[in-house]
PDB file of C-alpha atoms in Angstrom:
ATOM      1  CA  ASN A   1       1.320  36.898  12.284  1.00  0.00           C
ATOM      2  CA  ALA A   2      -2.291  36.613  10.982  1.00  0.00           C
ATOM      3  CA  GLY A   3      -2.099  32.796  10.735  1.00  0.00           C
ATOM      4  CA  VAL A   4      -6.475  32.219   9.653  1.00  0.00           C
ATOM      5  CA  THR A   5      -8.280  35.991   8.029  1.00  0.00           C
ATOM      6  CA  GLN A   6     -12.293  35.811   7.624  1.00  0.00           C
ATOM      7  CA  THR A   7     -14.329  38.055   6.290  1.00  0.00           C
ATOM      8  CA  PRO A   8     -16.302  39.414   6.161  1.00  0.00           C
ATOM      9  CA  LYS A   9     -16.700  39.668  10.294  1.00  0.00           C
ATOM     10  CA  PHE A  10     -20.968  40.622  10.791  1.00  0.00           C
ATOM     11  CA  GLN A  11     -23.081  40.151   8.090  1.00  0.00           C
ATOM     12  CA  VAL A  12     -26.634  40.861   7.621  1.00  0.00           C
ATOM     13  CA  LEU A  13     -29.337  38.801   4.970  1.00  0.00           C
ATOM     14  CA  LYS A  14     -32.243  38.856   3.735  1.00  0.00           C
ATOM     15  CA  THR A  15     -34.060  35.207   3.248  1.00  0.00           C
ATOM     16  CA  GLY A  16     -32.848  34.425  -1.370  1.00  0.00           C
ATOM     17  CA  GLN A  17     -30.258  36.007  -0.877  1.00  0.00           C
ATOM     18  CA  SER A  18     -26.130  34.859  -1.476  1.00  0.00           C
ATOM     19  CA  MET A  19     -23.336  35.728  -0.101  1.00  0.00           C
ATOM     20  CA  THR A  20     -19.874  34.542   0.009  1.00  0.00           C
ATOM     21  CA  LEU A  21     -18.130  33.668   3.448  1.00  0.00           C
ATOM     22  CA  GLN A  22     -13.642  34.627   2.136  1.00  0.00           C
ATOM     23  CA  CYS A  23     -11.490  32.879   4.145  1.00  0.00           C
ATOM     24  CA  ALA A  24      -7.494  33.241   3.653  1.00  0.00           C
ATOM     25  CA  GLN A  25      -4.164  31.586   5.786  1.00  0.00           C
ATOM     26  CA  ASP A  26      -0.749  32.447   5.702  1.00  0.00           C
ATOM     27  CA  MET A  27       0.644  28.924   7.840  1.00  0.00           C
ATOM     28  CA  ASN A  28       1.369  27.236   4.831  1.00  0.00           C
ATOM     29  CA  HIS A  29      -1.739  24.608   5.519  1.00  0.00           C
ATOM     30  CA  ASN A  30      -2.874  22.400   2.980  1.00  0.00           C
ATOM     31  CA  SER A  31      -5.936  21.892   4.415  1.00  0.00           C
ATOM     32  CA  MET A  32      -8.811  23.945   5.374  1.00  0.00           C
ATOM     33  CA  TYR A  33     -12.115  23.159   7.037  1.00  0.00           C
ATOM     34  CA  TRP A  34     -15.648  25.673   7.273  1.00  0.00           C
ATOM     35  CA  TYR A  35     -17.926  24.746  10.056  1.00  0.00           C
ATOM     36  CA  ARG A  36     -21.560  26.359  11.735  1.00  0.00           C
ATOM     37  CA  GLN A  37     -21.761  26.768  15.986  1.00  0.00           C
ATOM     38  CA  ASP A  38     -25.257  26.815  16.986  1.00  0.00           C
ATOM     39  CA  PRO A  39     -26.007  27.547  20.111  1.00  0.00           C
ATOM     40  CA  GLY A  40     -25.841  24.014  22.292  1.00  0.00           C
ATOM     41  CA  MET A  41     -24.769  22.582  19.073  1.00  0.00           C
ATOM     42  CA  GLY A  42     -20.627  22.288  18.813  1.00  0.00           C
ATOM     43  CA  LEU A  43     -19.043  22.965  15.985  1.00  0.00           C
ATOM     44  CA  ARG A  44     -20.221  21.145  12.906  1.00  0.00           C
ATOM     45  CA  LEU A  45     -18.207  20.453   9.457  1.00  0.00           C
ATOM     46  CA  ILE A  46     -19.390  21.776   6.434  1.00  0.00           C
ATOM     47  CA  TYR A  47     -17.181  21.473   3.932  1.00  0.00           C
ATOM     48  CA  TYR A  48     -13.108  20.971   4.062  1.00  0.00           C
ATOM     49  CA  SER A  49     -10.378  20.905   1.665  1.00  0.00           C
ATOM     50  CA  ALA A  50      -8.516  17.767   2.320  1.00  0.00           C
ATOM     51  CA  SER A  51      -5.044  19.320   0.492  1.00  0.00           C
ATOM     52  CA  GLU A  52      -5.647  22.330  -3.030  1.00  0.00           C
ATOM     53  CA  GLY A  53      -7.176  21.213  -6.082  1.00  0.00           C
ATOM     54  CA  THR A  54     -10.276  18.892  -3.336  1.00  0.00           C
ATOM     55  CA  THR A  55     -12.843  19.465  -1.904  1.00  0.00           C
ATOM     56  CA  ASP A  56     -15.641  18.026  -0.129  1.00  0.00           C
ATOM     57  CA  LYS A  57     -18.303  17.271   2.017  1.00  0.00           C
ATOM     58  CA  GLY A  58     -18.504  17.212   5.966  1.00  0.00           C
ATOM     59  CA  GLU A  59     -21.519  17.007   8.287  1.00  0.00           C
ATOM     60  CA  VAL A  60     -23.972  19.513   7.151  1.00  0.00           C
ATOM     61  CA  PRO A  61     -23.662  20.835   3.566  1.00  0.00           C
ATOM     62  CA  ASN A  62     -26.408  21.070   2.428  1.00  0.00           C
ATOM     63  CA  GLY A  63     -27.558  25.427   1.003  1.00  0.00           C
ATOM     64  CA  TYR A  64     -23.503  25.607   1.033  1.00  0.00           C
ATOM     65  CA  ASN A  65     -20.650  25.471  -1.999  1.00  0.00           C
ATOM     66  CA  VAL A  66     -16.994  25.692  -1.761  1.00  0.00           C
ATOM     67  CA  SER A  67     -13.681  26.795  -3.583  1.00  0.00           C
ATOM     68  CA  ARG A  68      -9.650  25.820  -2.833  1.00  0.00           C
ATOM     69  CA  LEU A  69      -9.657  28.576  -4.832  1.00  0.00           C
ATOM     70  CA  ASN A  70      -4.946  27.925  -4.069  1.00  0.00           C
ATOM     71  CA  LYS A  71      -3.533  27.153  -0.973  1.00  0.00           C
ATOM     72  CA  ARG A  72      -4.483  29.788   0.962  1.00  0.00           C
ATOM     73  CA  GLU A  73      -7.897  30.143   0.297  1.00  0.00           C
ATOM     74  CA  PHE A  74     -11.295  28.509   0.793  1.00  0.00           C
ATOM     75  CA  SER A  75     -14.367  30.489   0.389  1.00  0.00           C
ATOM     76  CA  LEU A  76     -18.285  29.203   1.290  1.00  0.00           C
ATOM     77  CA  ARG A  77     -20.597  30.278  -0.169  1.00  0.00           C
ATOM     78  CA  LEU A  78     -24.493  30.515   0.249  1.00  0.00           C
ATOM     79  CA  GLU A  79     -27.173  30.585  -2.906  1.00  0.00           C
ATOM     80  CA  SER A  80     -29.557  31.722  -1.657  1.00  0.00           C
ATOM     81  CA  ALA A  81     -29.972  32.563   2.306  1.00  0.00           C
ATOM     82  CA  ALA A  82     -31.998  31.039   4.565  1.00  0.00           C
ATOM     83  CA  PRO A  83     -32.672  31.657   7.960  1.00  0.00           C
ATOM     84  CA  SER A  84     -31.905  28.483   9.300  1.00  0.00           C
ATOM     85  CA  GLN A  85     -28.518  29.148   8.206  1.00  0.00           C
ATOM     86  CA  THR A  86     -28.195  32.239  10.515  1.00  0.00           C
ATOM     87  CA  SER A  87     -24.940  31.032  12.359  1.00  0.00           C
ATOM     88  CA  VAL A  88     -21.350  32.570  13.439  1.00  0.00           C
ATOM     89  CA  TYR A  89     -19.399  30.647  10.480  1.00  0.00           C
ATOM     90  CA  PHE A  90     -15.291  29.362  11.507  1.00  0.00           C
ATOM     91  CA  CYS A  91     -13.051  28.090   8.485  1.00  0.00           C
ATOM     92  CA  ALA A  92     -10.062  26.234  10.236  1.00  0.00           C
ATOM     93  CA  SER A  93      -6.474  24.907   8.680  1.00  0.00           C
ATOM     94  CA  SER A  94      -4.273  22.622   9.661  1.00  0.00           C
ATOM     95  CA  ASP A  95      -0.564  20.831   8.360  1.00  0.00           C
ATOM     96  CA  ARG A  96      -2.951  18.311   7.343  1.00  0.00           C
ATOM     97  CA  LEU A  97      -5.767  15.945   6.949  1.00  0.00           C
ATOM     98  CA  SER A  98      -3.884  13.812   9.824  1.00  0.00           C
ATOM     99  CA  ALA A  99      -4.577  12.160  12.554  1.00  0.00           C
ATOM    100  CA  GLY A 100      -2.224  14.389  15.257  1.00  0.00           C
ATOM    101  CA  GLN A 101      -2.400  17.662  13.420  1.00  0.00           C
ATOM    102  CA  PRO A 102      -4.719  20.072  15.283  1.00  0.00           C
ATOM    103  CA  GLN A 103      -6.515  23.054  13.545  1.00  0.00           C
ATOM    104  CA  HIS A 104      -6.681  26.743  14.248  1.00  0.00           C
ATOM    105  CA  PHE A 105      -9.338  28.969  13.507  1.00  0.00           C
ATOM    106  CA  GLY A 106      -9.562  32.910  12.649  1.00  0.00           C
ATOM    107  CA  ASP A 107     -12.437  35.100  14.139  1.00  0.00           C
ATOM    108  CA  GLY A 108     -15.317  33.684  12.924  1.00  0.00           C
ATOM    109  CA  THR A 109     -18.162  34.996  11.209  1.00  0.00           C
ATOM    110  CA  ARG A 110     -20.745  36.372  12.013  1.00  0.00           C
ATOM    111  CA  LEU A 111     -24.234  36.214  10.241  1.00  0.00           C
ATOM    112  CA  SER A 112     -27.862  36.636  10.209  1.00  0.00           C
ATOM    113  CA  ILE A 113     -30.927  36.054   7.716  1.00  0.00           C
ATOM    114  CA  LEU A 114     -33.828  38.086   8.211  1.00  0.00           C
TER     115      LEU A 114
ATOM    116  CA  GLN B   1     -25.161   8.565  21.168  1.00  0.00           C
ATOM    117  CA  LYS B   2     -24.060  11.312  20.290  1.00  0.00           C
ATOM    118  CA  GLU B   3     -19.646  11.035  18.635  1.00  0.00           C
ATOM    119  CA  VAL B   4     -18.513  13.114  20.813  1.00  0.00           C
ATOM    120  CA  GLU B   5     -20.334  13.669  24.479  1.00  0.00           C
ATOM    121  CA  GLN B   6     -19.678  16.756  26.978  1.00  0.00           C
ATOM    122  CA  ASN B   7     -21.899  18.175  30.979  1.00  0.00           C
ATOM    123  CA  SER B   8     -22.957  21.801  28.789  1.00  0.00           C
ATOM    124  CA  GLY B   9     -22.485  23.331  32.350  1.00  0.00           C
ATOM    125  CA  PRO B  10     -22.095  25.537  34.200  1.00  0.00           C
ATOM    126  CA  LEU B  11     -19.162  24.027  35.709  1.00  0.00           C
ATOM    127  CA  SER B  12     -18.795  25.898  38.940  1.00  0.00           C
ATOM    128  CA  VAL B  13     -15.771  26.434  41.011  1.00  0.00           C
ATOM    129  CA  PRO B  14     -14.552  28.752  42.835  1.00  0.00           C
ATOM    130  CA  GLU B  15     -10.960  30.620  42.286  1.00  0.00           C
ATOM    131  CA  GLY B  16      -7.805  28.361  43.522  1.00  0.00           C
ATOM    132  CA  ALA B  17     -10.236  24.682  43.203  1.00  0.00           C
ATOM    133  CA  ILE B  18      -9.496  22.147  40.467  1.00  0.00           C
ATOM    134  CA  ALA B  19     -11.569  22.205  37.829  1.00  0.00           C
ATOM    135  CA  SER B  20     -12.610  18.889  36.281  1.00  0.00           C
ATOM    136  CA  LEU B  21     -13.931  19.096  32.590  1.00  0.00           C
ATOM    137  CA  ASN B  22     -15.073  15.578  30.978  1.00  0.00           C
ATOM    138  CA  CYS B  23     -15.711  13.442  27.984  1.00  0.00           C
ATOM    139  CA  THR B  24     -16.124  10.808  26.602  1.00  0.00           C
ATOM    140  CA  TYR B  25     -16.924   9.690  22.650  1.00  0.00           C
ATOM    141  CA  SER B  26     -17.935   7.066  20.462  1.00  0.00           C
ATOM    142  CA  ASP B  27     -15.132   5.020  17.893  1.00  0.00           C
ATOM    143  CA  ARG B  28     -13.031   3.545  20.259  1.00  0.00           C
ATOM    144  CA  GLY B  29     -11.190   3.697  17.419  1.00  0.00           C
ATOM    145  CA  SER B  30     -10.788   7.369  17.923  1.00  0.00           C
ATOM    146  CA  GLN B  31      -6.123   8.669  17.755  1.00  0.00           C
ATOM    147  CA  SER B  32      -5.788  11.660  18.613  1.00  0.00           C
ATOM    148  CA  PHE B  33      -7.708  14.310  21.102  1.00  0.00           C
ATOM    149  CA  PHE B  34      -7.846  17.623  21.820  1.00  0.00           C
ATOM    150  CA  TRP B  35      -8.996  20.251  24.195  1.00  0.00           C
ATOM    151  CA  TYR B  36     -10.294  24.302  23.033  1.00  0.00           C
ATOM    152  CA  ARG B  37     -11.545  26.953  25.038  1.00  0.00           C
ATOM    153  CA  GLN B  38     -13.248  29.445  23.137  1.00  0.00           C
ATOM    154  CA  TYR B  39     -14.643  32.573  25.111  1.00  0.00           C
ATOM    155  CA  SER B  40     -17.912  34.217  24.267  1.00  0.00           C
ATOM    156  CA  GLY B  41     -18.399  35.981  20.990  1.00  0.00           C
ATOM    157  CA  LYS B  42     -14.215  34.609  20.370  1.00  0.00           C
ATOM    158  CA  SER B  43     -12.484  31.462  18.116  1.00  0.00           C
ATOM    159  CA  PRO B  44     -11.914  28.845  19.192  1.00  0.00           C
ATOM    160  CA  GLU B  45      -7.985  27.730  20.823  1.00  0.00           C
ATOM    161  CA  LEU B  46      -5.817  25.252  21.494  1.00  0.00           C
ATOM    162  CA  ILE B  47      -5.382  24.369  24.930  1.00  0.00           C
ATOM    163  CA  MET B  48      -3.977  21.167  25.247  1.00  0.00           C
ATOM    164  CA  SER B  49      -3.684  17.955  22.667  1.00  0.00           C
ATOM    165  CA  ILE B  50      -2.695  13.964  23.118  1.00  0.00           C
ATOM    166  CA  TYR B  51      -2.397  11.081  21.735  1.00  0.00           C
ATOM    167  CA  SER B  52      -1.398   8.039  23.843  1.00  0.00           C
ATOM    168  CA  ASN B  53      -2.735   7.044  27.328  1.00  0.00           C
ATOM    169  CA  GLY B  54      -2.156   8.906  30.895  1.00  0.00           C
ATOM    170  CA  ASP B  55      -1.375  12.068  31.208  1.00  0.00           C
ATOM    171  CA  LYS B  56      -0.340  15.114  29.940  1.00  0.00           C
ATOM    172  CA  GLU B  57       0.103  18.256  31.924  1.00  0.00           C
ATOM    173  CA  ASP B  58       0.990  22.035  30.717  1.00  0.00           C
ATOM    174  CA  GLY B  59       1.200  24.784  32.779  1.00  0.00           C
ATOM    175  CA  ARG B  60      -1.843  24.944  34.760  1.00  0.00           C
ATOM    176  CA  PHE B  61      -3.525  22.086  32.483  1.00  0.00           C
ATOM    177  CA  THR B  62      -3.191  18.220  32.658  1.00  0.00           C
ATOM    178  CA  ALA B  63      -4.413  16.340  30.086  1.00  0.00           C
ATOM    179  CA  GLN B  64      -5.623  12.496  30.663  1.00  0.00           C
ATOM    180  CA  LEU B  65      -6.777   9.967  28.406  1.00  0.00           C
ATOM    181  CA  ASN B  66      -7.762   6.811  28.709  1.00  0.00           C
ATOM    182  CA  LYS B  67      -8.874   5.033  25.607  1.00  0.00           C
ATOM    183  CA  ALA B  68     -10.333   2.020  27.422  1.00  0.00           C
ATOM    184  CA  SER B  69     -13.205   3.417  28.462  1.00  0.00           C
ATOM    185  CA  GLN B  70     -13.014   6.391  26.059  1.00  0.00           C
ATOM    186  CA  TYR B  71     -12.646   8.813  27.583  1.00  0.00           C
ATOM    187  CA  VAL B  72     -10.555  11.831  27.652  1.00  0.00           C
ATOM    188  CA  SER B  73     -10.696  14.766  31.089  1.00  0.00           C
ATOM    189  CA  LEU B  74      -8.427  18.437  31.282  1.00  0.00           C
ATOM    190  CA  LEU B  75      -8.623  19.354  34.707  1.00  0.00           C
ATOM    191  CA  ILE B  76      -7.499  22.924  35.531  1.00  0.00           C
ATOM    192  CA  ARG B  77      -4.821  23.782  39.035  1.00  0.00           C
ATOM    193  CA  ASP B  78      -5.636  26.759  40.463  1.00  0.00           C
ATOM    194  CA  SER B  79      -8.709  27.966  38.171  1.00  0.00           C
ATOM    195  CA  GLN B  80      -8.678  31.451  37.551  1.00  0.00           C
ATOM    196  CA  PRO B  81     -11.097  33.211  37.075  1.00  0.00           C
ATOM    197  CA  SER B  82      -9.796  34.678  33.439  1.00  0.00           C
ATOM    198  CA  ASP B  83     -10.119  30.289  32.695  1.00  0.00           C
ATOM    199  CA  SER B  84     -14.113  31.686  32.696  1.00  0.00           C
ATOM    200  CA  ALA B  85     -14.956  30.070  29.532  1.00  0.00           C
ATOM    201  CA  THR B  86     -15.846  27.087  27.239  1.00  0.00           C
ATOM    202  CA  TYR B  87     -13.715  24.451  26.521  1.00  0.00           C
ATOM    203  CA  LEU B  88     -14.789  21.665  23.657  1.00  0.00           C
ATOM    204  CA  CYS B  89     -13.819  18.548  23.581  1.00  0.00           C
ATOM    205  CA  ALA B  90     -12.499  17.663  20.010  1.00  0.00           C
ATOM    206  CA  VAL B  91     -11.459  13.775  17.852  1.00  0.00           C
ATOM    207  CA  LYS B  92     -10.430  12.680  15.553  1.00  0.00           C
ATOM    208  CA  GLY B  93      -9.851   9.102  14.084  1.00  0.00           C
ATOM    209  CA  MET B  94     -10.728   6.594  10.822  1.00  0.00           C
ATOM    210  CA  GLU B  95     -14.234   6.322  11.797  1.00  0.00           C
ATOM    211  CA  TYR B  96     -14.130  10.399  10.594  1.00  0.00           C
ATOM    212  CA  GLY B  97     -12.179  10.747   8.103  1.00  0.00           C
ATOM    213  CA  ASN B  98      -9.503  12.353   9.986  1.00  0.00           C
ATOM    214  CA  LYS B  99     -12.097  14.918  10.732  1.00  0.00           C
ATOM    215  CA  LEU B 100     -12.594  16.190  13.816  1.00  0.00           C
ATOM    216  CA  VAL B 101     -15.155  15.823  16.349  1.00  0.00           C
ATOM    217  CA  PHE B 102     -16.507  18.089  18.428  1.00  0.00           C
ATOM    218  CA  GLY B 103     -18.608  17.846  21.529  1.00  0.00           C
ATOM    219  CA  ALA B 104     -20.844  20.502  22.762  1.00  0.00           C
ATOM    220  CA  GLY B 105     -18.737  22.768  25.359  1.00  0.00           C
ATOM    221  CA  THR B 106     -18.393  22.814  28.763  1.00  0.00           C
ATOM    222  CA  ILE B 107     -19.454  26.266  30.393  1.00  0.00           C
ATOM    223  CA  LEU B 108     -16.715  26.733  32.972  1.00  0.00           C
ATOM    224  CA  ARG B 109     -17.685  29.686  35.766  1.00  0.00           C
ATOM    225  CA  VAL B 110     -14.569  30.652  37.597  1.00  0.00           C
ATOM    226  CA  LYS B 111     -15.783  32.657  40.930  1.00  0.00           C
ATOM    227  CA  SER B 112     -14.044  34.850  42.874  1.00  0.00           C
TER     228      SER B 112
END
């Protein structure tokens, strides 16, 4: 009963390096999301995928790209990491993108950019 | 004005007391409201959802919604030290494209 699984849990990068954060859910949810959480800022939406085959920008998309690989998997890529991208990244999923559907979160990836 | 506002706290209450957490939102058309609990270093965990005006109770938790005044609150009765966490208010509405908008969270500390 894994729910939403994120890998890796921790990562340290140097400025300019690239990496991909992986997310997979086993709840047969249609919608998936990527957030970042910074102290005092709450959770901010980076990108989301309302359904398989679609992706859209959220509040803070600059410097990121996403891929909805299939219904289960939604990855987040940093092409050229910057210190401002040091944060905790959460992936979430919901049954669908409609008003009443809550989101369920993975355990997060703690990313440091030096 | 932020879309979803919460007092950052910390809110300190003694064990056994009622903790009252408040949240205001800007979009009058918001339809769904959620409270998440987040322990330090952990992911947000859904504890309550509410969709219509009034109160909704689940164990020691009561969510209260007043759409006319645009606020939602969470009451925790018989507070326990294990309730110490950050509580995130989240709102969904058409203005946000049915995406969740989170407040910054209120830190709750329950002292034994």
